[in-house]
GROMACS .gro file of C-alpha atoms in nm:
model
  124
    1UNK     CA    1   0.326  19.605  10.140
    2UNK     CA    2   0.141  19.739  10.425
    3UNK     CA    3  -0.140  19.988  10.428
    4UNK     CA    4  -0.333  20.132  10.663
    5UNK     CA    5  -0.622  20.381  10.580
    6UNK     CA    6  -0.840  20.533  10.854
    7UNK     CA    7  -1.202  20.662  10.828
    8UNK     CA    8  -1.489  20.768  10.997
    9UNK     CA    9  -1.345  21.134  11.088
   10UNK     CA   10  -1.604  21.468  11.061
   11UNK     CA   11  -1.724  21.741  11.224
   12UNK     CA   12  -1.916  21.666  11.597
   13UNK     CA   13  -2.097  21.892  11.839
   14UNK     CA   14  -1.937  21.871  12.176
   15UNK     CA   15  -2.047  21.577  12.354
   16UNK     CA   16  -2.139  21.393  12.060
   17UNK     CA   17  -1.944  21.065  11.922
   18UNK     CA   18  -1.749  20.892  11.607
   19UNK     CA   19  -1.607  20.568  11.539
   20UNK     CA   20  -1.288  20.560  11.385
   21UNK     CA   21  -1.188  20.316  11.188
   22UNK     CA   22  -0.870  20.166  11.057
   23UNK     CA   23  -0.850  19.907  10.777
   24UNK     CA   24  -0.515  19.720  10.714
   25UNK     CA   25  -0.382  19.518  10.409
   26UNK     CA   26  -0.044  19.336  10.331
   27UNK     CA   27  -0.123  19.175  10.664
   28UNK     CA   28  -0.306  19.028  10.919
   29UNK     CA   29  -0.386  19.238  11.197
   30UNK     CA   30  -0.348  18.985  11.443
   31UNK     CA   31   0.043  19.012  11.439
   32UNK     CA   32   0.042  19.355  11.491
   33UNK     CA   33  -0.054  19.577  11.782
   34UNK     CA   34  -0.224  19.883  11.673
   35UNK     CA   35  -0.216  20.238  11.780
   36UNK     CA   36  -0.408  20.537  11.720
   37UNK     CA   37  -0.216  20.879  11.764
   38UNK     CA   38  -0.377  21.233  11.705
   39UNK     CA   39  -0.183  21.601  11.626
   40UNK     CA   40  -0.356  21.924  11.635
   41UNK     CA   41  -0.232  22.170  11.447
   42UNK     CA   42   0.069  22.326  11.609
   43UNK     CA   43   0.100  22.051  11.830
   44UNK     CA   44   0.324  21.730  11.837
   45UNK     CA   45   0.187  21.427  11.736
   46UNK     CA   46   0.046  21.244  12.100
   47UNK     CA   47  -0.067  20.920  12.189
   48UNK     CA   48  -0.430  20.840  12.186
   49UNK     CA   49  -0.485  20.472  12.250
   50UNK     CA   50  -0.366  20.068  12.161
   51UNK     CA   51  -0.415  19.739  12.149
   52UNK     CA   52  -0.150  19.461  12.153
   53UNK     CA   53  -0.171  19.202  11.840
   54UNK     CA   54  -0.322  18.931  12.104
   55UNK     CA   55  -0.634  19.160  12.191
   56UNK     CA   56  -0.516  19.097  12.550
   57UNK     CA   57  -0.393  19.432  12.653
   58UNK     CA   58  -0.534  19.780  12.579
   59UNK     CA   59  -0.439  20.089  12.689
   60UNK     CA   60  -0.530  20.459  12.659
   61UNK     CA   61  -0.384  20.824  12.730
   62UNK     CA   62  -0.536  21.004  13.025
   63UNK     CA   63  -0.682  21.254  12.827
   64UNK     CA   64  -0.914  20.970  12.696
   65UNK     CA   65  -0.995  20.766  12.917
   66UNK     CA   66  -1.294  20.614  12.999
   67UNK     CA   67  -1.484  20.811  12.685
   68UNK     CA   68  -1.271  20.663  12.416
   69UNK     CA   69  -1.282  20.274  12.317
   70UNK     CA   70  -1.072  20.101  12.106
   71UNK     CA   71  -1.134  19.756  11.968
   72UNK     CA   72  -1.065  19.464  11.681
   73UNK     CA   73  -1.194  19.236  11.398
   74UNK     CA   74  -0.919  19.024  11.305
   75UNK     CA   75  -1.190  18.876  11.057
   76UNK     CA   76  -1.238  19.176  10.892
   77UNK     CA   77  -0.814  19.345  10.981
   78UNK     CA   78  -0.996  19.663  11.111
   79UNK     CA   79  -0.935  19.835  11.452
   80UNK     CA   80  -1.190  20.106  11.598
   81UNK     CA   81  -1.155  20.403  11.813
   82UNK     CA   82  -1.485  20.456  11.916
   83UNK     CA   83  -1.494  20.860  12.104
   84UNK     CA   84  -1.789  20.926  12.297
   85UNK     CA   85  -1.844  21.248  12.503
   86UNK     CA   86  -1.597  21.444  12.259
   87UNK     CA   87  -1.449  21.752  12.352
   88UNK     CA   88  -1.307  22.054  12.181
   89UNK     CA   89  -0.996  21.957  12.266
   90UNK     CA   90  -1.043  21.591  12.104
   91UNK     CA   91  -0.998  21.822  11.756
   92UNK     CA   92  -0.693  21.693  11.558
   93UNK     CA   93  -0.590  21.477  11.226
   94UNK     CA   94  -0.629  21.102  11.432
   95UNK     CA   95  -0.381  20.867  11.260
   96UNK     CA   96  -0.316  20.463  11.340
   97UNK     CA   97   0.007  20.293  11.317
   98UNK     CA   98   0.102  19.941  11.341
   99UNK     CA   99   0.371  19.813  11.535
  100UNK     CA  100   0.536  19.448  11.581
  101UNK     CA  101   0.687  19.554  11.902
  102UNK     CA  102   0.547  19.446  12.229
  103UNK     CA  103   0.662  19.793  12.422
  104UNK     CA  104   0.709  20.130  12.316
  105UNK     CA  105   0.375  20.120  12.204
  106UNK     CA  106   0.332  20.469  12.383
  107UNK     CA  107   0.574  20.652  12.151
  108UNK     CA  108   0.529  20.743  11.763
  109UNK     CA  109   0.907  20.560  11.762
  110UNK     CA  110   0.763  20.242  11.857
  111UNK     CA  111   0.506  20.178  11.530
  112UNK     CA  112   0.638  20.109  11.168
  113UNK     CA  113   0.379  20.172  10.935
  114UNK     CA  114   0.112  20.472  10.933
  115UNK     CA  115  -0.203  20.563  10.764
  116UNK     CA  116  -0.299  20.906  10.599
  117UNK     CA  117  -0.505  21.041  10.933
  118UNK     CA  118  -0.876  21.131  10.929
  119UNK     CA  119  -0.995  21.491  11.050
  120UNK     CA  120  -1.215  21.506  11.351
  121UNK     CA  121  -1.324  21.861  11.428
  122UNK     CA  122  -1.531  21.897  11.785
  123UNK     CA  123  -1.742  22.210  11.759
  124UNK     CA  124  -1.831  22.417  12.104
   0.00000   0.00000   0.00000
């Protein structure tokens, strides 16, 4: 059975940074790509960032890019989002999903398993 649990989530000044990170078991994280996702409250759930099962492609929403990071140990089945130069607006419940597709990857449609979400909160 797979399981995903995320961690790393807390309350930041703006400008400051986390690392997420997201530990999988029932599987190895190599055959999966991995997404991370965020919803603030009142909001839908939106794309954050992924990275394909090879490693070989990532990929990031607009919104995050070029302050957020995401990465993999295969060794260890954990994926990071690391978020530098957070923002108020970076506030939400961040989740990560896996996903055995190779497109879609954009869409909450597109992954098949999800983990519980960890609460970032980005203070002014």
């Amino acid at each position: 059975q797979v399981q995903l649990v995320e961690s790393g989530g807390g309350l930041v000044q703006a400008g400051g940074s986390l690392r997420l990170s997201c530990v999988a078991s029932g599987y190895t994280s190599s055959t999966y790509s991995t997404g991370w996702f965020r919803q603030a409250p009142g909001k839908e759930r939106e794309f954050v960032a992924f990275i394909t099962k090879s490693g070989s492609s990532l990929y990031y929403a607009d919104s995050v890019k070029g302050r957020f990071t995401i990465s993999r140990d295969s060794t260890k089945n954990m994926v990071y989002l690391q978020m530098n130069s957070l923002k108020p607006e970076d506030t939400a419940v961040y989740y990560c999903a896996t996903s055995m597709r190779a497109n879609r990857l954009t869409f909450t449609t597109g992954y098949d398993y999800w983990g519980q979400g960890t609460q970032v909160t980005v203070s002014a």
